[in-house]
Amino acid sequence: MAAEVRVGLIGLGTVGSGVVSIIQRHQDELRHQVGCPVTVKKVAVRNLNKQRPVHIDSNMMTDQIEDVLFDQEIDVIIEVMGGVDTTREHVLKALQNGKHVVTANKDLMAVHGAELLRVAAENHCDLYYEASVAGGIPIIRGLSDGLSADRIKKIMGIVNGTTNYILTKMSQNGSSYDDVLKKAQELGFAESDPTADVEGLDAARKMAILATLGFSMDVSLDDVSVKGISSVTEEDLDYCDQLGYTMKLIGLAQRDDGRVEVSVEPTLLPKQHPLSSVHNEYNAVYVYGEAVGETMFYGPGAGSLPTATAVVSDLVSVMKNMRLGVCGNAIQEPLHKRTLKEDKEIDSKYFLRLRVIDKAGTFQAVTSLFASYDVSFEKLLQLPIEGEEVAEVIVITHHTNKENYLKLYKKLSELDVIESIESCYRVEGGK
Amino acid sequence: MAAEVRVGLIGLGTVGSGVVSIIQRHQDELRHQVGCPVTVKKVAVRNLNKQRPVHIDSNMMTDQIEDVLFDQEIDVIIEVMGGVDTTREHVLKALQNGKHVVTANKDLMAVHGAELLRVAAENHCDLYYEASVAGGIPIIRGLSDGLSADRIKKIMGIVNGTTNYILTKMSQNGSSYDDVLKKAQELGFAESDPTADVEGLDAARKMAILATLGFSMDVSLDDVSVKGISSVTEEDLDYCDQLGYTMKLIGLAQRDDGRVEVSVEPTLLPKQHPLSSVHNEYNAVYVYGEAVGETMFYGPGAGSLPTATAVVSDLVSVMKNMRLGVCGNAIQEPLHKRTLKEDKEIDSKYFLRLRVIDKAGTFQAVTSLFASYDVSFEKLLQLPIEGEEVAEVIVITHHTNKENYLKLYKKLSELDVIESIESCYRVEGGK
């Protein structure tokens, strides 16, 4: 083994700067763990003149990515530049050139993960991606090592910090979605274009990665059914609270009899559920294994240093593998053929908020429609709306299958005593 | 590599039976992960005639431990018999005989861990012990791999299910310690002799293991300051609740400037702290890393299948190492010399409940004593006790060092206006 391990970075934003800073500050511990020093040899950036929060010698910087990818002395490439298609080409080049890769890029792994892992294994290279899901939480290791003996049945994740921050603040302060989003943008918890976060796409990418790993099945982004939080109202959250629930944007991956469903949507959880206590920008992944039962991994889902910690932990794993001469060996092909559930196999409870005409017979018409689809009520709340001739009916159903629920939903929307279906959400985490 | 990996068990209680059951049921997944089948070849038990919850062929059973330890065909020994000194000898024999060992034995690892790991490394054998701390929670891996790049500053653990169950039920139902303990014993959540659990010894063993690993320093059981929960009263819990805190038996391991403290004691945490939501028999370990910030690992701390899952996950790691030919390589000597904090370096807040004579001047005498030790109040509550000439004063202090606090405590206990110090607890988890 080389007297030192040399690392090249592509990208030097907040995560990249954090990686450089940790490597510099924790040199002793790193050397102790892997038996040799680790140095950053070259860093590719777009703009050489930009100010950076870490000190890097200017002759180590380059604006030519190839200078890093083809440097014969570099052992490991750390990809923290982001992007999908061009980045895929860079990572492929690196792997084909015999370099190990550590990436923090969820977009890349969600879309091209299967291909990149295959190419890595073919070239006896490592490809690690702990930082791509839930920043500082070692959930990828949790699934691949810690729970390796178990059969994972269900993964529920709060894997997007922006939306969790927004929902937490809406609940705590009774504020509107728009007000909280604006505040979150000011504080840097939301992007100026928040679409990927608030519409659930970011969470969906992470759930595709977790489902692929947890179920040993090639689940792609297109397999994830996605709904964001932009239409959640403060009234919805108020009713949740009254009924003993917390609303979270939950990424759900579930397996029953070898068939899986993966979704991201605003979901009601009982207040006692471990995920209900995950507030603000924090992330958490709840895993239900056949043998282990309930476990949860909690921590910061983003941020320069937490994410950089995950990257450097991956780097440590690569360096250990290099020392042991076993790089790429641990990458596994999926065990199971991708098999998705049909709607009639997807079982859940639902929250519905209906605006109904406040007159005799309405309630009976609504309840008998539910009964005709064999959907019974777990909780029911009817509230007159002051000064109007309408009332609100809030329902939490017992379990039903999605096909049945969608049919019921359509009939409800056509029923003449129902003025509108104000909102509907999935309810999880109970018995 | 062998066409199959053969495992020998010593012990076949609840965890051992769980291990056999998981190996039998998850054979396909295990084979997929390690590339060859795994079989249980021989099991040593004390009593051959006892009924077992799993089916094992009778000619695989033996009551001679040596039959397993010296079986040339066995690759990995799973130690689930418990015990300390005799078990140490068995494990030493196994390692010296070239067998890898997986153990679920916290007592053994807390007392003889350093020696056993050294002998394992010398013999190029693996020694894994994930199940020894917090059952199904992969916290050993979390510290050794997931957070390997970070510098751990603080570990706070709810690592004993029995005491967490008791404190949860006392808080929720306002019941006394004795009543809840009796109920817990009936339900099987507490042993008939609960001493090791309720007096904090079990938690102390686990904290010694976690501190050793997290700080890369040889922390022994004797270094852990221990206080149990048997004197906690329902009144204490009621006051905690009123003041916005939850009481938990917290194992604390903290490092500042290279000096560490490790303790187990009933501790008040703010209700918003992630550990405050860990209820009943569940365990959780909260880790604060310099870079990653707050993370938490949550799950079942005991139980046949969760603990067995951890054992089999270790077995998978051993089998992967065998395939890669790198057994024993990952075991590291501690990096740092064991350096414990003195009392004056241990910084905390405290909760004190005093019974004071209810007359003019008392309050002033008490507060001026606090002031003379430079201990200020974060919260203060004085309540008259009906029909008596005494009042209760409940104090939560600001931060002070332990040496100072102990001096103040002594003076308080001598002060004539104080009838008694009813209780005192550490307060953690705030700013």
PDB file of N, CA and C in Angstrom, chain B residues 347-399:
ATOM      1  N   ASP B 347     -18.664  19.657  34.392  1.00  0.00           N
ATOM      2  CA  ASP B 347     -19.558  20.800  34.397  1.00  0.00           C
ATOM      3  C   ASP B 347     -20.991  20.336  34.171  1.00  0.00           C
ATOM      4  N   SER B 348     -21.930  20.788  35.016  1.00  0.00           N
ATOM      5  CA  SER B 348     -23.321  20.397  34.815  1.00  0.00           C
ATOM      6  C   SER B 348     -24.267  21.357  35.506  1.00  0.00           C
ATOM      7  N   LYS B 349     -25.551  21.176  35.215  1.00  0.00           N
ATOM      8  CA  LYS B 349     -26.603  21.835  35.969  1.00  0.00           C
ATOM      9  C   LYS B 349     -27.198  20.776  36.907  1.00  0.00           C
ATOM     10  N   TYR B 350     -27.867  21.225  37.958  1.00  0.00           N
ATOM     11  CA  TYR B 350     -28.436  20.276  38.926  1.00  0.00           C
ATOM     12  C   TYR B 350     -29.865  20.647  39.315  1.00  0.00           C
ATOM     13  N   PHE B 351     -30.617  19.616  39.609  1.00  0.00           N
ATOM     14  CA  PHE B 351     -31.959  19.741  40.188  1.00  0.00           C
ATOM     15  C   PHE B 351     -31.840  19.368  41.654  1.00  0.00           C
ATOM     16  N   LEU B 352     -32.383  20.207  42.543  1.00  0.00           N
ATOM     17  CA  LEU B 352     -32.355  19.906  43.983  1.00  0.00           C
ATOM     18  C   LEU B 352     -33.751  20.097  44.542  1.00  0.00           C
ATOM     19  N   ARG B 353     -34.190  19.158  45.365  1.00  0.00           N
ATOM     20  CA  ARG B 353     -35.485  19.318  46.045  1.00  0.00           C
ATOM     21  C   ARG B 353     -35.215  19.342  47.544  1.00  0.00           C
ATOM     22  N   LEU B 354     -35.511  20.475  48.151  1.00  0.00           N
ATOM     23  CA  LEU B 354     -35.199  20.669  49.567  1.00  0.00           C
ATOM     24  C   LEU B 354     -36.483  20.792  50.376  1.00  0.00           C
ATOM     25  N   ARG B 355     -36.461  20.223  51.556  1.00  0.00           N
ATOM     26  CA  ARG B 355     -37.554  20.436  52.517  1.00  0.00           C
ATOM     27  C   ARG B 355     -37.042  21.458  53.519  1.00  0.00           C
ATOM     28  N   VAL B 356     -37.674  22.619  53.564  1.00  0.00           N
ATOM     29  CA  VAL B 356     -37.155  23.700  54.422  1.00  0.00           C
ATOM     30  C   VAL B 356     -38.191  24.091  55.472  1.00  0.00           C
ATOM     31  N   ILE B 357     -37.704  24.633  56.606  1.00  0.00           N
ATOM     32  CA  ILE B 357     -38.587  25.161  57.641  1.00  0.00           C
ATOM     33  C   ILE B 357     -39.298  26.390  57.083  1.00  0.00           C
ATOM     34  N   ASP B 358     -40.600  26.416  57.195  1.00  0.00           N
ATOM     35  CA  ASP B 358     -41.386  27.471  56.560  1.00  0.00           C
ATOM     36  C   ASP B 358     -41.508  28.678  57.485  1.00  0.00           C
ATOM     37  N   LYS B 359     -40.439  29.450  57.559  1.00  0.00           N
ATOM     38  CA  LYS B 359     -40.496  30.658  58.392  1.00  0.00           C
ATOM     39  C   LYS B 359     -39.689  31.781  57.729  1.00  0.00           C
ATOM     40  N   ALA B 360     -39.889  32.995  58.241  1.00  0.00           N
ATOM     41  CA  ALA B 360     -39.210  34.153  57.665  1.00  0.00           C
ATOM     42  C   ALA B 360     -37.698  33.947  57.713  1.00  0.00           C
ATOM     43  N   GLY B 361     -37.020  34.318  56.650  1.00  0.00           N
ATOM     44  CA  GLY B 361     -35.562  34.227  56.652  1.00  0.00           C
ATOM     45  C   GLY B 361     -35.004  32.955  56.036  1.00  0.00           C
ATOM     46  N   THR B 362     -35.819  31.898  55.962  1.00  0.00           N
ATOM     47  CA  THR B 362     -35.334  30.627  55.416  1.00  0.00           C
ATOM     48  C   THR B 362     -34.862  30.772  53.977  1.00  0.00           C
ATOM     49  N   PHE B 363     -35.752  31.350  53.191  1.00  0.00           N
ATOM     50  CA  PHE B 363     -35.484  31.461  51.763  1.00  0.00           C
ATOM     51  C   PHE B 363     -34.196  32.252  51.520  1.00  0.00           C
ATOM     52  N   GLN B 364     -34.058  33.298  52.302  1.00  0.00           N
ATOM     53  CA  GLN B 364     -32.876  34.140  52.161  1.00  0.00           C
ATOM     54  C   GLN B 364     -31.611  33.369  52.542  1.00  0.00           C
ATOM     55  N   ALA B 365     -31.702  32.547  53.607  1.00  0.00           N
ATOM     56  CA  ALA B 365     -30.547  31.744  54.040  1.00  0.00           C
ATOM     57  C   ALA B 365     -30.122  30.750  52.961  1.00  0.00           C
ATOM     58  N   VAL B 366     -31.126  30.141  52.360  1.00  0.00           N
ATOM     59  CA  VAL B 366     -30.820  29.159  51.308  1.00  0.00           C
ATOM     60  C   VAL B 366     -30.198  29.852  50.093  1.00  0.00           C
ATOM     61  N   THR B 367     -30.833  30.908  49.636  1.00  0.00           N
ATOM     62  CA  THR B 367     -30.329  31.547  48.415  1.00  0.00           C
ATOM     63  C   THR B 367     -28.957  32.171  48.632  1.00  0.00           C
ATOM     64  N   SER B 368     -28.693  32.675  49.844  1.00  0.00           N
ATOM     65  CA  SER B 368     -27.372  33.281  50.023  1.00  0.00           C
ATOM     66  C   SER B 368     -26.280  32.211  50.085  1.00  0.00           C
ATOM     67  N   LEU B 369     -26.646  31.002  50.562  1.00  0.00           N
ATOM     68  CA  LEU B 369     -25.663  29.912  50.523  1.00  0.00           C
ATOM     69  C   LEU B 369     -25.308  29.550  49.070  1.00  0.00           C
ATOM     70  N   PHE B 370     -26.339  29.458  48.227  1.00  0.00           N
ATOM     71  CA  PHE B 370     -26.078  29.215  46.796  1.00  0.00           C
ATOM     72  C   PHE B 370     -25.169  30.314  46.241  1.00  0.00           C
ATOM     73  N   ALA B 371     -25.521  31.555  46.586  1.00  0.00           N
ATOM     74  CA  ALA B 371     -24.754  32.682  46.041  1.00  0.00           C
ATOM     75  C   ALA B 371     -23.297  32.629  46.495  1.00  0.00           C
ATOM     76  N   SER B 372     -23.068  32.170  47.738  1.00  0.00           N
ATOM     77  CA  SER B 372     -21.701  32.151  48.253  1.00  0.00           C
ATOM     78  C   SER B 372     -20.840  31.122  47.511  1.00  0.00           C
ATOM     79  N   TYR B 373     -21.484  30.151  46.867  1.00  0.00           N
ATOM     80  CA  TYR B 373     -20.729  29.205  46.018  1.00  0.00           C
ATOM     81  C   TYR B 373     -20.834  29.572  44.530  1.00  0.00           C
ATOM     82  N   ASP B 374     -21.387  30.756  44.298  1.00  0.00           N
ATOM     83  CA  ASP B 374     -21.455  31.256  42.923  1.00  0.00           C
ATOM     84  C   ASP B 374     -22.320  30.360  42.039  1.00  0.00           C
ATOM     85  N   VAL B 375     -23.335  29.732  42.669  1.00  0.00           N
ATOM     86  CA  VAL B 375     -24.262  28.899  41.885  1.00  0.00           C
ATOM     87  C   VAL B 375     -25.565  29.667  41.750  1.00  0.00           C
ATOM     88  N   SER B 376     -25.924  30.001  40.514  1.00  0.00           N
ATOM     89  CA  SER B 376     -27.157  30.774  40.326  1.00  0.00           C
ATOM     90  C   SER B 376     -28.297  29.869  39.861  1.00  0.00           C
ATOM     91  N   PHE B 377     -29.523  30.394  39.945  1.00  0.00           N
ATOM     92  CA  PHE B 377     -30.716  29.593  39.655  1.00  0.00           C
ATOM     93  C   PHE B 377     -31.188  29.788  38.226  1.00  0.00           C
ATOM     94  N   GLU B 378     -31.500  28.679  37.585  1.00  0.00           N
ATOM     95  CA  GLU B 378     -32.186  28.812  36.306  1.00  0.00           C
ATOM     96  C   GLU B 378     -33.693  28.811  36.554  1.00  0.00           C
ATOM     97  N   LYS B 379     -34.116  27.935  37.477  1.00  0.00           N
ATOM     98  CA  LYS B 379     -35.535  27.861  37.839  1.00  0.00           C
ATOM     99  C   LYS B 379     -35.646  27.661  39.337  1.00  0.00           C
ATOM    100  N   LEU B 380     -36.703  28.189  39.906  1.00  0.00           N
ATOM    101  CA  LEU B 380     -36.885  28.103  41.345  1.00  0.00           C
ATOM    102  C   LEU B 380     -38.381  28.001  41.617  1.00  0.00           C
ATOM    103  N   LEU B 381     -38.747  27.098  42.540  1.00  0.00           N
ATOM    104  CA  LEU B 381     -40.163  26.858  42.822  1.00  0.00           C
ATOM    105  C   LEU B 381     -40.251  26.651  44.320  1.00  0.00           C
ATOM    106  N   GLN B 382     -41.090  27.459  45.000  1.00  0.00           N
ATOM    107  CA  GLN B 382     -41.294  27.189  46.430  1.00  0.00           C
ATOM    108  C   GLN B 382     -42.755  26.869  46.661  1.00  0.00           C
ATOM    109  N   LEU B 383     -43.017  25.757  47.349  1.00  0.00           N
ATOM    110  CA  LEU B 383     -44.386  25.324  47.572  1.00  0.00           C
ATOM    111  C   LEU B 383     -44.578  25.001  49.038  1.00  0.00           C
ATOM    112  N   PRO B 384     -45.569  25.606  49.679  1.00  0.00           N
ATOM    113  CA  PRO B 384     -45.870  25.215  51.049  1.00  0.00           C
ATOM    114  C   PRO B 384     -46.451  23.802  51.062  1.00  0.00           C
ATOM    115  N   ILE B 385     -46.196  23.062  52.134  1.00  0.00           N
ATOM    116  CA  ILE B 385     -46.796  21.724  52.244  1.00  0.00           C
ATOM    117  C   ILE B 385     -47.946  21.836  53.235  1.00  0.00           C
ATOM    118  N   GLU B 386     -49.110  21.468  52.752  1.00  0.00           N
ATOM    119  CA  GLU B 386     -50.332  21.687  53.531  1.00  0.00           C
ATOM    120  C   GLU B 386     -50.263  21.021  54.906  1.00  0.00           C
ATOM    121  N   GLY B 387     -50.674  21.763  55.952  1.00  0.00           N
ATOM    122  CA  GLY B 387     -50.785  21.192  57.297  1.00  0.00           C
ATOM    123  C   GLY B 387     -49.438  20.976  57.978  1.00  0.00           C
ATOM    124  N   GLU B 388     -48.346  21.378  57.341  1.00  0.00           N
ATOM    125  CA  GLU B 388     -47.038  21.210  57.979  1.00  0.00           C
ATOM    126  C   GLU B 388     -46.325  22.552  58.032  1.00  0.00           C
ATOM    127  N   GLU B 389     -45.328  22.619  58.876  1.00  0.00           N
ATOM    128  CA  GLU B 389     -44.593  23.875  58.972  1.00  0.00           C
ATOM    129  C   GLU B 389     -43.327  23.845  58.131  1.00  0.00           C
ATOM    130  N   VAL B 390     -43.394  23.049  57.099  1.00  0.00           N
ATOM    131  CA  VAL B 390     -42.271  23.004  56.166  1.00  0.00           C
ATOM    132  C   VAL B 390     -42.756  23.350  54.755  1.00  0.00           C
ATOM    133  N   ALA B 391     -41.817  23.731  53.916  1.00  0.00           N
ATOM    134  CA  ALA B 391     -42.133  24.004  52.513  1.00  0.00           C
ATOM    135  C   ALA B 391     -41.137  23.234  51.654  1.00  0.00           C
ATOM    136  N   GLU B 392     -41.491  23.062  50.407  1.00  0.00           N
ATOM    137  CA  GLU B 392     -40.525  22.458  49.488  1.00  0.00           C
ATOM    138  C   GLU B 392     -39.956  23.535  48.582  1.00  0.00           C
ATOM    139  N   VAL B 393     -38.662  23.478  48.392  1.00  0.00           N
ATOM    140  CA  VAL B 393     -38.010  24.370  47.439  1.00  0.00           C
ATOM    141  C   VAL B 393     -37.376  23.500  46.366  1.00  0.00           C
ATOM    142  N   ILE B 394     -37.744  23.764  45.142  1.00  0.00           N
ATOM    143  CA  ILE B 394     -37.156  23.023  44.023  1.00  0.00           C
ATOM    144  C   ILE B 394     -36.318  23.991  43.194  1.00  0.00           C
ATOM    145  N   VAL B 395     -35.089  23.589  42.958  1.00  0.00           N
ATOM    146  CA  VAL B 395     -34.128  24.453  42.288  1.00  0.00           C
ATOM    147  C   VAL B 395     -33.576  23.746  41.055  1.00  0.00           C
ATOM    148  N   ILE B 396     -33.480  24.461  39.971  1.00  0.00           N
ATOM    149  CA  ILE B 396     -32.588  24.003  38.891  1.00  0.00           C
ATOM    150  C   ILE B 396     -31.511  25.058  38.748  1.00  0.00           C
ATOM    151  N   THR B 397     -30.270  24.636  38.913  1.00  0.00           N
ATOM    152  CA  THR B 397     -29.165  25.584  38.908  1.00  0.00           C
ATOM    153  C   THR B 397     -28.704  25.879  37.486  1.00  0.00           C
ATOM    154  N   HIS B 398     -27.938  26.935  37.352  1.00  0.00           N
ATOM    155  CA  HIS B 398     -27.160  27.120  36.129  1.00  0.00           C
ATOM    156  C   HIS B 398     -25.943  26.200  36.203  1.00  0.00           C
ATOM    157  N   HIS B 399     -25.111  26.232  35.182  1.00  0.00           N
ATOM    158  CA  HIS B 399     -23.932  25.366  35.158  1.00  0.00           C
ATOM    159  C   HIS B 399     -22.978  25.668  36.308  1.00  0.00           C
TER     160      HIS B 399
END
